[in-house]
């Protein structure tokens, strides 16, 4: 499609500079819109002729290729954002994506570790770090902080050294939309992070490391994919259920709820803009539900 590259480039600038979206989200949205533009070209439809029927036919094609509901929902969000921008930029006469309905995402919850299994996983990371290998010290500190705070893996690797407040035991993280929040953590995480900063980071650091707290083997900022691999390996060694960093985030949220935290507090810790997101993301155990009912209902 003639001019598609220029449109995509301008839309990308809008996402980065005006919407302030993360690089990961920008790449995903641009990929989604690229798919839509390819669909238009395949059916000889100009961008100015885009309408709801064409949008729906594109989505049906995605669904027939086996696209998951969660991916389809993201693609709808991307295209809605694109259509709103394109209408304002003069590429469309109206915002044709405003009426496009999103499929309900799958309700599959990530795997959650029990309290004992989480302790066993972190104990395994600590035991491995006793050899004082800087990479092992880093892995122990990263997993302790990930579980202690429930932050996203992208937020964890984005933490700088100065974002930590040892006295208050808090860390400043930058979430989606570059929104900042301050999250508390406990003594075990502080102990692991201190060991990493004092005995591990100086040995991996180099002039190119900058302020990054967690470093890769070559001294640059730690890649999220590296930490995912570390977690998969350590769950196998610890003999607990395999999970990704997102599962450890979900584990932290679940344990907060089970320990008595309310949903609003968990919402703040996780950095969700909507409480509804937290309600979907966490699950309330039957025991906690029964206890809350017994305490609150006058005829329980």
PDB file of C-alpha atoms in Angstrom:
ATOM      1  CA  UNK A   1       0.000   0.000   0.000  1.00  0.00           C
ATOM      2  CA  UNK A   2       1.414   3.342  -1.105  1.00  0.00           C
ATOM      3  CA  UNK A   3       2.375   5.515   1.838  1.00  0.00           C
ATOM      4  CA  UNK A   4       1.934   2.709   4.379  1.00  0.00           C
ATOM      5  CA  UNK A   5       5.475   3.047   5.682  1.00  0.00           C
ATOM      6  CA  UNK A   6       5.053   6.781   6.238  1.00  0.00           C
ATOM      7  CA  UNK A   7       1.746   6.216   8.042  1.00  0.00           C
ATOM      8  CA  UNK A   8       3.293   3.561  10.270  1.00  0.00           C
ATOM      9  CA  UNK A   9       6.272   5.776  11.041  1.00  0.00           C
ATOM     10  CA  UNK A  10       4.009   8.690  12.023  1.00  0.00           C
ATOM     11  CA  UNK A  11       1.797   6.399  14.116  1.00  0.00           C
ATOM     12  CA  UNK A  12       4.881   5.025  15.864  1.00  0.00           C
ATOM     13  CA  UNK A  13       5.997   8.550  16.770  1.00  0.00           C
ATOM     14  CA  UNK A  14       2.533   9.214  18.173  1.00  0.00           C
ATOM     15  CA  UNK A  15       2.708   6.095  20.359  1.00  0.00           C
ATOM     16  CA  UNK A  16       6.179   6.905  21.644  1.00  0.00           C
ATOM     17  CA  UNK A  17       5.994  10.659  22.103  1.00  0.00           C
ATOM     18  CA  UNK A  18       2.349  11.403  22.836  1.00  0.00           C
ATOM     19  CA  UNK A  19       1.003   8.163  24.282  1.00  0.00           C
ATOM     20  CA  UNK A  20       4.351   7.460  26.021  1.00  0.00           C
ATOM     21  CA  UNK A  21       3.942   3.714  25.541  1.00  0.00           C
ATOM     22  CA  UNK A  22       6.727   1.246  26.255  1.00  0.00           C
ATOM     23  CA  UNK A  23       8.962   0.065  23.381  1.00  0.00           C
ATOM     24  CA  UNK A  24       7.428  -3.418  23.713  1.00  0.00           C
ATOM     25  CA  UNK A  25       3.873  -2.058  23.333  1.00  0.00           C
ATOM     26  CA  UNK A  26       4.886   0.182  20.435  1.00  0.00           C
ATOM     27  CA  UNK A  27       6.377  -2.800  18.588  1.00  0.00           C
ATOM     28  CA  UNK A  28       3.255  -4.875  19.243  1.00  0.00           C
ATOM     29  CA  UNK A  29       0.874  -2.138  18.086  1.00  0.00           C
ATOM     30  CA  UNK A  30       2.877  -1.419  14.951  1.00  0.00           C
ATOM     31  CA  UNK A  31       2.892  -5.141  14.144  1.00  0.00           C
ATOM     32  CA  UNK A  32      -0.883  -5.279  14.574  1.00  0.00           C
ATOM     33  CA  UNK A  33      -1.483  -2.263  12.347  1.00  0.00           C
ATOM     34  CA  UNK A  34       0.961  -3.631   9.771  1.00  0.00           C
ATOM     35  CA  UNK A  35      -1.203  -6.764   9.614  1.00  0.00           C
ATOM     36  CA  UNK A  36      -4.303  -4.625   9.051  1.00  0.00           C
ATOM     37  CA  UNK A  37      -2.653  -2.594   6.306  1.00  0.00           C
ATOM     38  CA  UNK A  38      -1.529  -5.811   4.590  1.00  0.00           C
ATOM     39  CA  UNK A  39      -5.148  -6.990   4.728  1.00  0.00           C
ATOM     40  CA  UNK A  40      -6.258  -3.770   3.043  1.00  0.00           C
ATOM     41  CA  UNK A  41      -3.663  -4.181   0.316  1.00  0.00           C
ATOM     42  CA  UNK A  42      -4.622  -7.821  -0.233  1.00  0.00           C
ATOM     43  CA  UNK A  43      -8.260  -6.806  -0.790  1.00  0.00           C
ATOM     44  CA  UNK A  44      -7.382  -3.654  -2.765  1.00  0.00           C
ATOM     45  CA  UNK A  45      -8.927  -1.341  -0.185  1.00  0.00           C
ATOM     46  CA  UNK A  46      -7.489   2.141   0.330  1.00  0.00           C
ATOM     47  CA  UNK A  47      -6.909   3.343   3.867  1.00  0.00           C
ATOM     48  CA  UNK A  48      -9.408   6.157   3.280  1.00  0.00           C
ATOM     49  CA  UNK A  49     -12.056   3.501   2.494  1.00  0.00           C
ATOM     50  CA  UNK A  50     -11.516   1.559   5.717  1.00  0.00           C
ATOM     51  CA  UNK A  51     -14.820   0.799   7.432  1.00  0.00           C
ATOM     52  CA  UNK A  52     -16.201  -1.433  10.183  1.00  0.00           C
ATOM     53  CA  UNK A  53     -16.947  -4.284   7.770  1.00  0.00           C
ATOM     54  CA  UNK A  54     -13.326  -4.408   6.612  1.00  0.00           C
ATOM     55  CA  UNK A  55     -12.092  -4.288  10.193  1.00  0.00           C
ATOM     56  CA  UNK A  56     -14.333  -7.185  11.144  1.00  0.00           C
ATOM     57  CA  UNK A  57     -13.234  -9.245   8.144  1.00  0.00           C
ATOM     58  CA  UNK A  58      -9.610  -8.718   9.179  1.00  0.00           C
ATOM     59  CA  UNK A  59     -10.381  -9.900  12.715  1.00  0.00           C
ATOM     60  CA  UNK A  60     -12.213 -12.973  11.435  1.00  0.00           C
ATOM     61  CA  UNK A  61      -9.151 -13.855   9.389  1.00  0.00           C
ATOM     62  CA  UNK A  62      -6.967 -13.546  12.488  1.00  0.00           C
ATOM     63  CA  UNK A  63      -9.320 -15.782  14.439  1.00  0.00           C
ATOM     64  CA  UNK A  64      -9.328 -18.433  11.718  1.00  0.00           C
ATOM     65  CA  UNK A  65      -5.529 -18.552  11.903  1.00  0.00           C
ATOM     66  CA  UNK A  66      -5.823 -19.659  15.516  1.00  0.00           C
ATOM     67  CA  UNK A  67      -5.098 -16.346  17.203  1.00  0.00           C
ATOM     68  CA  UNK A  68      -5.834 -16.462  20.947  1.00  0.00           C
ATOM     69  CA  UNK A  69      -8.522 -14.251  22.432  1.00  0.00           C
ATOM     70  CA  UNK A  70      -5.992 -12.273  24.427  1.00  0.00           C
ATOM     71  CA  UNK A  71      -3.990 -11.522  21.270  1.00  0.00           C
ATOM     72  CA  UNK A  72      -7.157 -10.599  19.390  1.00  0.00           C
ATOM     73  CA  UNK A  73      -8.119  -8.267  22.220  1.00  0.00           C
ATOM     74  CA  UNK A  74      -4.738  -6.556  21.986  1.00  0.00           C
ATOM     75  CA  UNK A  75      -5.077  -6.238  18.224  1.00  0.00           C
ATOM     76  CA  UNK A  76      -8.473  -4.602  18.635  1.00  0.00           C
ATOM     77  CA  UNK A  77      -6.952  -2.148  21.139  1.00  0.00           C
ATOM     78  CA  UNK A  78      -4.131  -1.378  18.717  1.00  0.00           C
ATOM     79  CA  UNK A  79      -6.468  -0.801  15.795  1.00  0.00           C
ATOM     80  CA  UNK A  80      -8.821   1.353  17.853  1.00  0.00           C
ATOM     81  CA  UNK A  81      -5.867   3.530  18.849  1.00  0.00           C
ATOM     82  CA  UNK A  82      -4.717   3.662  15.234  1.00  0.00           C
ATOM     83  CA  UNK A  83      -8.147   4.635  13.884  1.00  0.00           C
ATOM     84  CA  UNK A  84      -8.545   7.420  16.443  1.00  0.00           C
ATOM     85  CA  UNK A  85      -5.123   8.775  15.520  1.00  0.00           C
ATOM     86  CA  UNK A  86      -5.720   8.339  11.769  1.00  0.00           C
ATOM     87  CA  UNK A  87      -9.006  10.261  11.954  1.00  0.00           C
ATOM     88  CA  UNK A  88      -7.334  13.139  13.780  1.00  0.00           C
ATOM     89  CA  UNK A  89      -4.402  13.081  11.328  1.00  0.00           C
ATOM     90  CA  UNK A  90      -6.729  13.238   8.332  1.00  0.00           C
ATOM     91  CA  UNK A  91      -6.096   9.732   7.002  1.00  0.00           C
ATOM     92  CA  UNK A  92      -9.695   8.702   7.808  1.00  0.00           C
ATOM     93  CA  UNK A  93     -12.860  10.775   7.568  1.00  0.00           C
ATOM     94  CA  UNK A  94     -14.276   9.236  10.770  1.00  0.00           C
ATOM     95  CA  UNK A  95     -13.028   7.100  13.654  1.00  0.00           C
ATOM     96  CA  UNK A  96     -14.246   3.798  12.212  1.00  0.00           C
ATOM     97  CA  UNK A  97     -12.645   1.739  14.982  1.00  0.00           C
ATOM     98  CA  UNK A  98     -14.725   3.269  17.773  1.00  0.00           C
ATOM     99  CA  UNK A  99     -17.501   0.682  17.299  1.00  0.00           C
ATOM    100  CA  UNK A 100     -15.175  -2.302  16.973  1.00  0.00           C
ATOM    101  CA  UNK A 101     -15.893  -4.662  19.847  1.00  0.00           C
ATOM    102  CA  UNK A 102     -13.124  -6.556  21.570  1.00  0.00           C
ATOM    103  CA  UNK A 103     -13.434 -10.301  22.236  1.00  0.00           C
ATOM    104  CA  UNK A 104     -13.385 -11.244  25.864  1.00  0.00           C
ATOM    105  CA  UNK A 105      -9.871 -12.336  26.783  1.00  0.00           C
ATOM    106  CA  UNK A 106      -9.175 -15.832  28.032  1.00  0.00           C
ATOM    107  CA  UNK A 107      -9.475 -16.143  31.791  1.00  0.00           C
ATOM    108  CA  UNK A 108      -6.524 -18.473  32.211  1.00  0.00           C
ATOM    109  CA  UNK A 109      -4.617 -17.510  35.351  1.00  0.00           C
ATOM    110  CA  UNK A 110      -0.857 -17.955  35.593  1.00  0.00           C
ATOM    111  CA  UNK A 111       0.541 -20.775  37.700  1.00  0.00           C
ATOM    112  CA  UNK A 112       0.851 -19.776  41.351  1.00  0.00           C
ATOM    113  CA  UNK A 113       3.360 -21.221  43.796  1.00  0.00           C
ATOM    114  CA  UNK A 114       2.367 -21.990  47.344  1.00  0.00           C
ATOM    115  CA  UNK A 115       4.167 -20.198  50.155  1.00  0.00           C
ATOM    116  CA  UNK A 116       6.422 -23.187  50.839  1.00  0.00           C
ATOM    117  CA  UNK A 117       7.288 -23.671  47.165  1.00  0.00           C
ATOM    118  CA  UNK A 118       8.072 -19.949  46.776  1.00  0.00           C
ATOM    119  CA  UNK A 119      10.362 -20.169  49.799  1.00  0.00           C
ATOM    120  CA  UNK A 120      11.981 -23.281  48.325  1.00  0.00           C
ATOM    121  CA  UNK A 121      12.606 -21.536  44.999  1.00  0.00           C
ATOM    122  CA  UNK A 122      14.221 -18.523  46.649  1.00  0.00           C
ATOM    123  CA  UNK A 123      16.166 -20.762  48.995  1.00  0.00           C
ATOM    124  CA  UNK A 124      17.565 -22.584  45.972  1.00  0.00           C
ATOM    125  CA  UNK A 125      18.636 -19.273  44.428  1.00  0.00           C
ATOM    126  CA  UNK A 126      20.289 -18.252  47.695  1.00  0.00           C
ATOM    127  CA  UNK A 127      22.094 -21.573  48.055  1.00  0.00           C
ATOM    128  CA  UNK A 128      23.442 -21.296  44.515  1.00  0.00           C
ATOM    129  CA  UNK A 129      24.686 -17.764  45.278  1.00  0.00           C
ATOM    130  CA  UNK A 130      26.889 -19.048  48.112  1.00  0.00           C
ATOM    131  CA  UNK A 131      29.632 -19.671  45.551  1.00  0.00           C
ATOM    132  CA  UNK A 132      29.854 -15.847  45.224  1.00  0.00           C
ATOM    133  CA  UNK A 133      29.551 -16.062  41.457  1.00  0.00           C
ATOM    134  CA  UNK A 134      28.326 -12.587  40.413  1.00  0.00           C
ATOM    135  CA  UNK A 135      25.696 -14.029  38.062  1.00  0.00           C
ATOM    136  CA  UNK A 136      24.328 -16.246  40.829  1.00  0.00           C
ATOM    137  CA  UNK A 137      24.266 -13.294  43.237  1.00  0.00           C
ATOM    138  CA  UNK A 138      22.365 -11.292  40.627  1.00  0.00           C
ATOM    139  CA  UNK A 139      19.845 -14.070  40.035  1.00  0.00           C
ATOM    140  CA  UNK A 140      19.172 -14.446  43.748  1.00  0.00           C
ATOM    141  CA  UNK A 141      18.681 -10.703  44.220  1.00  0.00           C
ATOM    142  CA  UNK A 142      16.492 -10.365  41.121  1.00  0.00           C
ATOM    143  CA  UNK A 143      14.152 -13.196  42.114  1.00  0.00           C
ATOM    144  CA  UNK A 144      13.918 -12.022  45.727  1.00  0.00           C
ATOM    145  CA  UNK A 145      13.000  -8.506  44.582  1.00  0.00           C
ATOM    146  CA  UNK A 146      10.610  -9.803  41.929  1.00  0.00           C
ATOM    147  CA  UNK A 147       8.688 -11.865  44.485  1.00  0.00           C
ATOM    148  CA  UNK A 148       8.895  -9.219  47.227  1.00  0.00           C
ATOM    149  CA  UNK A 149       7.439  -6.448  45.061  1.00  0.00           C
ATOM    150  CA  UNK A 150       5.310  -8.222  42.456  1.00  0.00           C
ATOM    151  CA  UNK A 151       6.672  -5.908  39.754  1.00  0.00           C
ATOM    152  CA  UNK A 152       6.650  -6.802  36.087  1.00  0.00           C
ATOM    153  CA  UNK A 153       9.891  -8.236  34.732  1.00  0.00           C
ATOM    154  CA  UNK A 154      10.210  -5.230  32.415  1.00  0.00           C
ATOM    155  CA  UNK A 155       9.931  -2.956  35.453  1.00  0.00           C
ATOM    156  CA  UNK A 156      12.480  -4.979  37.399  1.00  0.00           C
ATOM    157  CA  UNK A 157      15.187  -4.773  34.738  1.00  0.00           C
ATOM    158  CA  UNK A 158      14.466  -1.039  34.393  1.00  0.00           C
ATOM    159  CA  UNK A 159      15.336  -0.322  38.029  1.00  0.00           C
ATOM    160  CA  UNK A 160      18.391   1.878  38.586  1.00  0.00           C
ATOM    161  CA  UNK A 161      20.671   1.746  41.626  1.00  0.00           C
ATOM    162  CA  UNK A 162      19.351   5.084  42.927  1.00  0.00           C
ATOM    163  CA  UNK A 163      15.739   3.851  42.735  1.00  0.00           C
ATOM    164  CA  UNK A 164      16.292   1.823  45.903  1.00  0.00           C
ATOM    165  CA  UNK A 165      15.793   3.306  49.358  1.00  0.00           C
ATOM    166  CA  UNK A 166      17.442   0.896  51.794  1.00  0.00           C
ATOM    167  CA  UNK A 167      16.328   2.779  54.904  1.00  0.00           C
ATOM    168  CA  UNK A 168      12.656   2.742  53.913  1.00  0.00           C
ATOM    169  CA  UNK A 169      12.971  -0.584  52.062  1.00  0.00           C
ATOM    170  CA  UNK A 170      11.172   0.767  49.010  1.00  0.00           C
ATOM    171  CA  UNK A 171      11.928   0.813  45.305  1.00  0.00           C
ATOM    172  CA  UNK A 172      10.735   3.278  42.682  1.00  0.00           C
ATOM    173  CA  UNK A 173       9.603   1.562  39.482  1.00  0.00           C
ATOM    174  CA  UNK A 174       8.337   2.878  36.159  1.00  0.00           C
ATOM    175  CA  UNK A 175       5.304   1.034  34.891  1.00  0.00           C
ATOM    176  CA  UNK A 176       3.136   1.174  31.808  1.00  0.00           C
ATOM    177  CA  UNK A 177       2.826   4.645  30.338  1.00  0.00           C
ATOM    178  CA  UNK A 178       6.014   5.586  32.224  1.00  0.00           C
ATOM    179  CA  UNK A 179       3.978   5.967  35.425  1.00  0.00           C
ATOM    180  CA  UNK A 180       6.060   5.838  38.577  1.00  0.00           C
ATOM    181  CA  UNK A 181       5.096   4.112  41.799  1.00  0.00           C
ATOM    182  CA  UNK A 182       6.925   3.226  45.002  1.00  0.00           C
ATOM    183  CA  UNK A 183       6.729  -0.384  46.187  1.00  0.00           C
ATOM    184  CA  UNK A 184       7.890  -1.727  49.561  1.00  0.00           C
ATOM    185  CA  UNK A 185       9.993  -4.859  50.008  1.00  0.00           C
ATOM    186  CA  UNK A 186      11.190  -6.902  52.964  1.00  0.00           C
ATOM    187  CA  UNK A 187      14.455  -7.757  54.670  1.00  0.00           C
ATOM    188  CA  UNK A 188      15.188 -10.952  52.670  1.00  0.00           C
ATOM    189  CA  UNK A 189      15.107  -8.958  49.429  1.00  0.00           C
ATOM    190  CA  UNK A 190      17.262  -6.215  50.953  1.00  0.00           C
ATOM    191  CA  UNK A 191      19.811  -8.789  52.090  1.00  0.00           C
ATOM    192  CA  UNK A 192      20.013 -10.345  48.614  1.00  0.00           C
ATOM    193  CA  UNK A 193      20.185  -7.006  46.800  1.00  0.00           C
ATOM    194  CA  UNK A 194      22.897  -5.756  49.163  1.00  0.00           C
ATOM    195  CA  UNK A 195      24.994  -8.861  48.502  1.00  0.00           C
ATOM    196  CA  UNK A 196      24.587  -8.340  44.754  1.00  0.00           C
ATOM    197  CA  UNK A 197      25.490  -4.634  44.889  1.00  0.00           C
ATOM    198  CA  UNK A 198      28.522  -5.166  47.096  1.00  0.00           C
ATOM    199  CA  UNK A 199      29.961  -8.425  45.760  1.00  0.00           C
ATOM    200  CA  UNK A 200      28.397  -9.042  42.371  1.00  0.00           C
ATOM    201  CA  UNK A 201      27.626  -5.864  40.466  1.00  0.00           C
ATOM    202  CA  UNK A 202      31.149  -4.361  40.719  1.00  0.00           C
ATOM    203  CA  UNK A 203      32.543  -7.479  39.020  1.00  0.00           C
ATOM    204  CA  UNK A 204      30.112  -7.375  36.095  1.00  0.00           C
ATOM    205  CA  UNK A 205      29.964  -3.609  35.725  1.00  0.00           C
ATOM    206  CA  UNK A 206      31.864  -1.605  33.134  1.00  0.00           C
ATOM    207  CA  UNK A 207      31.779   1.996  31.881  1.00  0.00           C
ATOM    208  CA  UNK A 208      28.767   1.143  29.683  1.00  0.00           C
ATOM    209  CA  UNK A 209      26.669  -0.199  32.589  1.00  0.00           C
ATOM    210  CA  UNK A 210      25.238   3.163  33.529  1.00  0.00           C
ATOM    211  CA  UNK A 211      22.890   3.312  36.517  1.00  0.00           C
ATOM    212  CA  UNK A 212      21.223  -0.077  35.903  1.00  0.00           C
ATOM    213  CA  UNK A 213      20.801  -2.134  39.069  1.00  0.00           C
ATOM    214  CA  UNK A 214      20.775  -5.543  37.385  1.00  0.00           C
ATOM    215  CA  UNK A 215      23.401  -6.285  34.766  1.00  0.00           C
ATOM    216  CA  UNK A 216      23.885  -8.959  32.170  1.00  0.00           C
ATOM    217  CA  UNK A 217      27.039 -11.038  31.852  1.00  0.00           C
ATOM    218  CA  UNK A 218      28.583  -8.402  29.541  1.00  0.00           C
ATOM    219  CA  UNK A 219      27.815  -5.490  31.840  1.00  0.00           C
ATOM    220  CA  UNK A 220      24.778  -4.033  30.093  1.00  0.00           C
ATOM    221  CA  UNK A 221      21.306  -3.764  31.552  1.00  0.00           C
ATOM    222  CA  UNK A 222      19.823  -7.215  32.218  1.00  0.00           C
ATOM    223  CA  UNK A 223      17.610  -8.559  29.423  1.00  0.00           C
ATOM    224  CA  UNK A 224      14.166  -9.830  30.575  1.00  0.00           C
ATOM    225  CA  UNK A 225      14.677 -12.978  28.487  1.00  0.00           C
ATOM    226  CA  UNK A 226      17.750 -13.842  30.537  1.00  0.00           C
ATOM    227  CA  UNK A 227      15.764 -13.668  33.751  1.00  0.00           C
ATOM    228  CA  UNK A 228      13.002 -15.822  32.261  1.00  0.00           C
ATOM    229  CA  UNK A 229      15.571 -18.498  31.478  1.00  0.00           C
ATOM    230  CA  UNK A 230      17.030 -18.254  34.986  1.00  0.00           C
ATOM    231  CA  UNK A 231      13.606 -18.733  36.545  1.00  0.00           C
ATOM    232  CA  UNK A 232      12.800 -21.761  34.385  1.00  0.00           C
ATOM    233  CA  UNK A 233      16.101 -23.405  35.357  1.00  0.00           C
ATOM    234  CA  UNK A 234      15.771 -22.670  39.067  1.00  0.00           C
ATOM    235  CA  UNK A 235      12.209 -23.972  39.306  1.00  0.00           C
ATOM    236  CA  UNK A 236      13.493 -27.265  37.887  1.00  0.00           C
ATOM    237  CA  UNK A 237      16.359 -27.391  40.398  1.00  0.00           C
ATOM    238  CA  UNK A 238      14.034 -26.484  43.285  1.00  0.00           C
ATOM    239  CA  UNK A 239      11.528 -29.129  42.216  1.00  0.00           C
ATOM    240  CA  UNK A 240       8.596 -26.691  42.062  1.00  0.00           C
ATOM    241  CA  UNK A 241       6.109 -25.972  39.294  1.00  0.00           C
ATOM    242  CA  UNK A 242       7.682 -24.281  36.285  1.00  0.00           C
ATOM    243  CA  UNK A 243       6.623 -20.668  35.871  1.00  0.00           C
ATOM    244  CA  UNK A 244       7.591 -17.419  34.165  1.00  0.00           C
ATOM    245  CA  UNK A 245       8.276 -14.070  35.878  1.00  0.00           C
ATOM    246  CA  UNK A 246       4.633 -13.141  35.365  1.00  0.00           C
ATOM    247  CA  UNK A 247       3.718 -16.207  37.418  1.00  0.00           C
ATOM    248  CA  UNK A 248       5.970 -15.017  40.241  1.00  0.00           C
ATOM    249  CA  UNK A 249       4.230 -11.630  40.067  1.00  0.00           C
ATOM    250  CA  UNK A 250       0.884 -13.395  40.334  1.00  0.00           C
ATOM    251  CA  UNK A 251       2.217 -15.489  43.210  1.00  0.00           C
ATOM    252  CA  UNK A 252       3.214 -12.353  45.109  1.00  0.00           C
ATOM    253  CA  UNK A 253      -0.240 -10.822  44.596  1.00  0.00           C
ATOM    254  CA  UNK A 254      -1.981 -14.016  45.690  1.00  0.00           C
ATOM    255  CA  UNK A 255       0.114 -14.273  48.841  1.00  0.00           C
ATOM    256  CA  UNK A 256      -0.633 -10.634  49.670  1.00  0.00           C
ATOM    257  CA  UNK A 257      -4.352 -11.326  49.435  1.00  0.00           C
ATOM    258  CA  UNK A 258      -4.092 -14.530  51.430  1.00  0.00           C
ATOM    259  CA  UNK A 259      -2.150 -12.638  54.097  1.00  0.00           C
ATOM    260  CA  UNK A 260      -4.899 -10.068  54.555  1.00  0.00           C
ATOM    261  CA  UNK A 261      -4.151  -7.294  52.036  1.00  0.00           C
ATOM    262  CA  UNK A 262      -7.171  -5.663  50.422  1.00  0.00           C
ATOM    263  CA  UNK A 263      -7.607  -5.364  46.671  1.00  0.00           C
ATOM    264  CA  UNK A 264      -6.852  -1.628  46.680  1.00  0.00           C
ATOM    265  CA  UNK A 265      -3.472  -2.233  48.266  1.00  0.00           C
ATOM    266  CA  UNK A 266      -2.655  -4.999  45.793  1.00  0.00           C
ATOM    267  CA  UNK A 267      -3.767  -2.704  42.978  1.00  0.00           C
ATOM    268  CA  UNK A 268      -1.260  -0.070  44.108  1.00  0.00           C
ATOM    269  CA  UNK A 269       1.538  -2.610  44.491  1.00  0.00           C
ATOM    270  CA  UNK A 270       0.953  -4.116  41.045  1.00  0.00           C
ATOM    271  CA  UNK A 271       0.505  -0.762  39.336  1.00  0.00           C
ATOM    272  CA  UNK A 272      -2.913  -1.465  37.827  1.00  0.00           C
ATOM    273  CA  UNK A 273      -4.834   1.610  36.684  1.00  0.00           C
ATOM    274  CA  UNK A 274      -8.153  -0.182  37.198  1.00  0.00           C
ATOM    275  CA  UNK A 275      -9.294  -2.241  40.151  1.00  0.00           C
ATOM    276  CA  UNK A 276     -11.148  -4.474  37.699  1.00  0.00           C
ATOM    277  CA  UNK A 277      -7.785  -5.525  36.278  1.00  0.00           C
ATOM    278  CA  UNK A 278      -6.617  -6.537  39.752  1.00  0.00           C
ATOM    279  CA  UNK A 279      -9.801  -8.511  40.326  1.00  0.00           C
ATOM    280  CA  UNK A 280      -9.203 -10.466  37.128  1.00  0.00           C
ATOM    281  CA  UNK A 281      -5.521 -10.864  37.791  1.00  0.00           C
ATOM    282  CA  UNK A 282      -5.814 -12.198  41.320  1.00  0.00           C
ATOM    283  CA  UNK A 283      -7.945 -15.004  42.634  1.00  0.00           C
ATOM    284  CA  UNK A 284      -9.489 -15.144  46.078  1.00  0.00           C
ATOM    285  CA  UNK A 285      -9.108 -18.493  47.806  1.00  0.00           C
ATOM    286  CA  UNK A 286     -12.280 -20.150  49.150  1.00  0.00           C
ATOM    287  CA  UNK A 287     -10.808 -19.957  52.661  1.00  0.00           C
ATOM    288  CA  UNK A 288     -10.300 -16.192  52.406  1.00  0.00           C
ATOM    289  CA  UNK A 289     -13.764 -15.723  50.917  1.00  0.00           C
ATOM    290  CA  UNK A 290     -15.338 -17.719  53.747  1.00  0.00           C
ATOM    291  CA  UNK A 291     -13.372 -15.824  56.405  1.00  0.00           C
ATOM    292  CA  UNK A 292     -14.354 -12.450  54.957  1.00  0.00           C
ATOM    293  CA  UNK A 293     -18.005 -13.522  54.732  1.00  0.00           C
ATOM    294  CA  UNK A 294     -18.055 -14.827  58.302  1.00  0.00           C
ATOM    295  CA  UNK A 295     -16.499 -11.642  59.628  1.00  0.00           C
ATOM    296  CA  UNK A 296     -18.650  -9.214  57.675  1.00  0.00           C
ATOM    297  CA  UNK A 297     -22.137 -10.712  57.251  1.00  0.00           C
ATOM    298  CA  UNK A 298     -24.485 -10.255  60.237  1.00  0.00           C
ATOM    299  CA  UNK A 299     -26.187 -13.608  59.621  1.00  0.00           C
ATOM    300  CA  UNK A 300     -23.105 -15.638  58.803  1.00  0.00           C
TER     301      UNK A 300
END
